Amino acid sequence: MQLTNQTYQIQGVNVLAIADEFGLPLYVYDADKIIEKIGSLRSSFSGVNLKIKYAAKALTNVSILKLMRQQGVDIEVVSVNEARIARMAGFEPAQIMYTPSGNAWSEIQEALEMGFQLNADSLPLLEQIGQTYGNRYPVALRINPNIAEGGNFKIQTGHGDSKFGIPYSYREQIKAVTEQYGIPVVGLHIHTGSDFKDGNTFLKIADVLFDLATDYPDLQFIDFGSGFKVRYREDDYATDLAELGTKVSAAFRSFCDRYGRELELCFEPGKLLVSESGHLLAGVNVVKETPTRTFVQVDSGLNHLIRPMMYDAYHDIKNVSNPSGDEKTYTVVGYICETDTFATDRALPDVQAGDVLSFENAGAYGFSMASNYNARFRPAEVLVYEGKPYLIRQRETFEDLVRGQVDVAVLNSEVIDV
Ligand SMILES: Cc1ncc(COP(=O)(O)O)c(C=O)c1O
C-alpha cells in the first residue's frame, strides 16, 4: 500500500474506492507483493535446486493458491481439507506435502491414498504405516531438533517440550522402524517455528538434517520448514534473504557433495509470502473518550485478526481516510464482547467515526484464523491483480451463520422466521 498524492493505493488503485466497492470489513491482498517475495526467495537461492512449498495455512483462499501455482510454487498442507482446496487450485497430488500434527489415522490414509507426500510426525504413525502398507508409500520425516527459536513461545515448534515432530534423540528407533518395514524415506524435514530472531538458526537446523541424512541413502529432498521473520514495525529485524541464501546454499552444496547427489532444498514459507500483501480494512464505528483513553472502536475485532490478542503481535495501522491529519494518541479496539485491543496508545492521524483504518501485514494468519465469534460475519476478501481488484470471497450472510444448525423438534420451541 503506497501513499501517493495523499491517497493510499494498491497497484495504483485507490484503497478507499476498494472499500466503497466491496464494503467493510474487508481483507485486501496485493498479488504483486506475493510475486515479489517469491522472486526474492528464488534469487537468494539461485545456486541450489530450490523448491518453495507455500504453507497454505497462512492464507488458504483458492485464488491465492492459484496465484502460487501460477508462480511455480508447490504447497504444504496440514489437513486433508487444505489439500482439497489446493487440488481445487489445480495442484497435482505430487506437489502437495501433507504434514499432520497428530491427525487421525483415517485422515492420514486418505492423504496417502490421494497421493500426497506424507511428512510423518511420530513413531506410532511410522509403525502404523509399516503395519498397514509395508513399503508402499515413501515418507518424509518431521524431526524435532530440540532447538528453541521463534518470535514467541506459542510459535516455537522445535523445542524439546513441543508436541511437533519426532525427537532427534529417537534417531535409532526411527531407523529401526523404517528398516523393519522397508518404508522408503525420501525427505527430511524440520520446522522449528515462526519469526526466527536469528537467521543462523537455519544453519543449526542444517547440521541436524545433514547429520541424519547419513542414515537414509535414498533422499530426494531436505526441507528446512519456515522461520522467516517479516517486518511488522519499520525498525523490526527481518530475515536477510540474500545473506541466508549465501550461507545455507554453501552448506547445502557441500552436503550434497558428501552425500553424492544433488538433492532439492525446500522451504515452506507462509508469512514471508503473504503477510505484507494483506491489509484488513475496517470502518470506525465510534471514537469514545474515557478519563484515561481515547478509544477507536472498529467494525472488526479478534474474530477477524486475532494475532494482536493471541501473540501480542504488533500491526501497523493506517488511517486511510485521513493520511495527513494531525497525530493523536488512540487505543484501537474491536467490537467483540471481549477485550480485543489491536493497539494501545498508538499515534494515528486524527480519527473520526466513519473513517477507514487499515491493519497492515495482515495477510498471514489473518483471515485463515478468523471466526464467527459473537455471530459476526467474517470479512470478504479481494485480490488486486494486474491493477484490478477482484472479489475472491463473498461477504457472509445470516444464512451462512446458521447453516448446519439443527432445530431439534424435541425442544418443541416456536421458531421465528427472521
Ligand atoms: C509445518 C509448517 N511449515 C511452515 C509453516 C509456515 O510458517 P511461517 O508462516 O512462519 O512462514 C508453519 C507454520 O506454523 C508450519 O507449521
GROMACS .gro file of C-alpha atoms and ligand atoms in nm, residues 55 57-58 76 78 99 119 142 157 164 189 191 193-195 225-228 268-272 364-365, ligand 1:
model
   42
   55ALA     CA    1   0.239  -2.313   0.382
   57LYS     CA    2  -0.243  -2.246   0.650
   58ALA     CA    3  -0.125  -1.882   0.639
   76GLU     CA    4   0.244  -2.764   0.217
   78VAL     CA    5  -0.165  -2.966   0.746
   99THR     CA    6   0.230  -3.253   0.742
  119ASN     CA    7   0.562  -3.587   0.630
  142ARG     CA    8   0.944  -3.442   1.050
  157THR     CA    9   0.767  -2.579   1.749
  164PHE     CA   10   0.571  -3.139   1.699
  189HIS     CA   11   1.206  -3.202   0.743
  191HIS     CA   12   1.006  -2.669   1.104
  193GLY     CA   13   0.897  -2.221   1.443
  194SER     CA   14   0.797  -1.883   1.302
  195ASP     CA   15   0.973  -1.546   1.316
  225GLY     CA   16   1.038  -2.559   0.702
  226SER     CA   17   0.999  -2.193   0.775
  227GLY     CA   18   1.101  -1.933   1.032
  228PHE     CA   19   1.145  -1.632   0.804
  268GLU     CA   20   0.780  -2.376   0.349
  269PRO     CA   21   0.718  -2.005   0.388
  270GLY     CA   22   0.377  -1.881   0.490
  271LYS     CA   23   0.422  -1.536   0.639
  272LEU     CA   24   0.712  -1.441   0.414
  364ALA     CA   25  -0.080  -1.429   0.708
  365TYR     CA   26  -0.290  -1.589   0.982
  419LIG     C1   27   0.496  -2.721   0.927
  419LIG     C2   28   0.493  -2.575   0.898
  419LIG     N1   29   0.558  -2.528   0.790
  419LIG     C3   30   0.558  -2.396   0.760
  419LIG     C4   31   0.490  -2.303   0.838
  419LIG     C5   32   0.492  -2.159   0.798
  419LIG     O1   33   0.548  -2.074   0.891
  419LIG     P1   34   0.557  -1.917   0.864
  419LIG     O2   35   0.419  -1.868   0.838
  419LIG     O3   36   0.619  -1.859   0.984
  419LIG     O4   37   0.640  -1.898   0.743
  419LIG     C6   38   0.423  -2.349   0.951
  419LIG     C7   39   0.353  -2.252   1.038
  419LIG     O5   40   0.340  -2.264   1.154
  419LIG     C8   41   0.423  -2.488   0.982
  419LIG     O6   42   0.357  -2.534   1.088
   0.00000   0.00000   0.00000
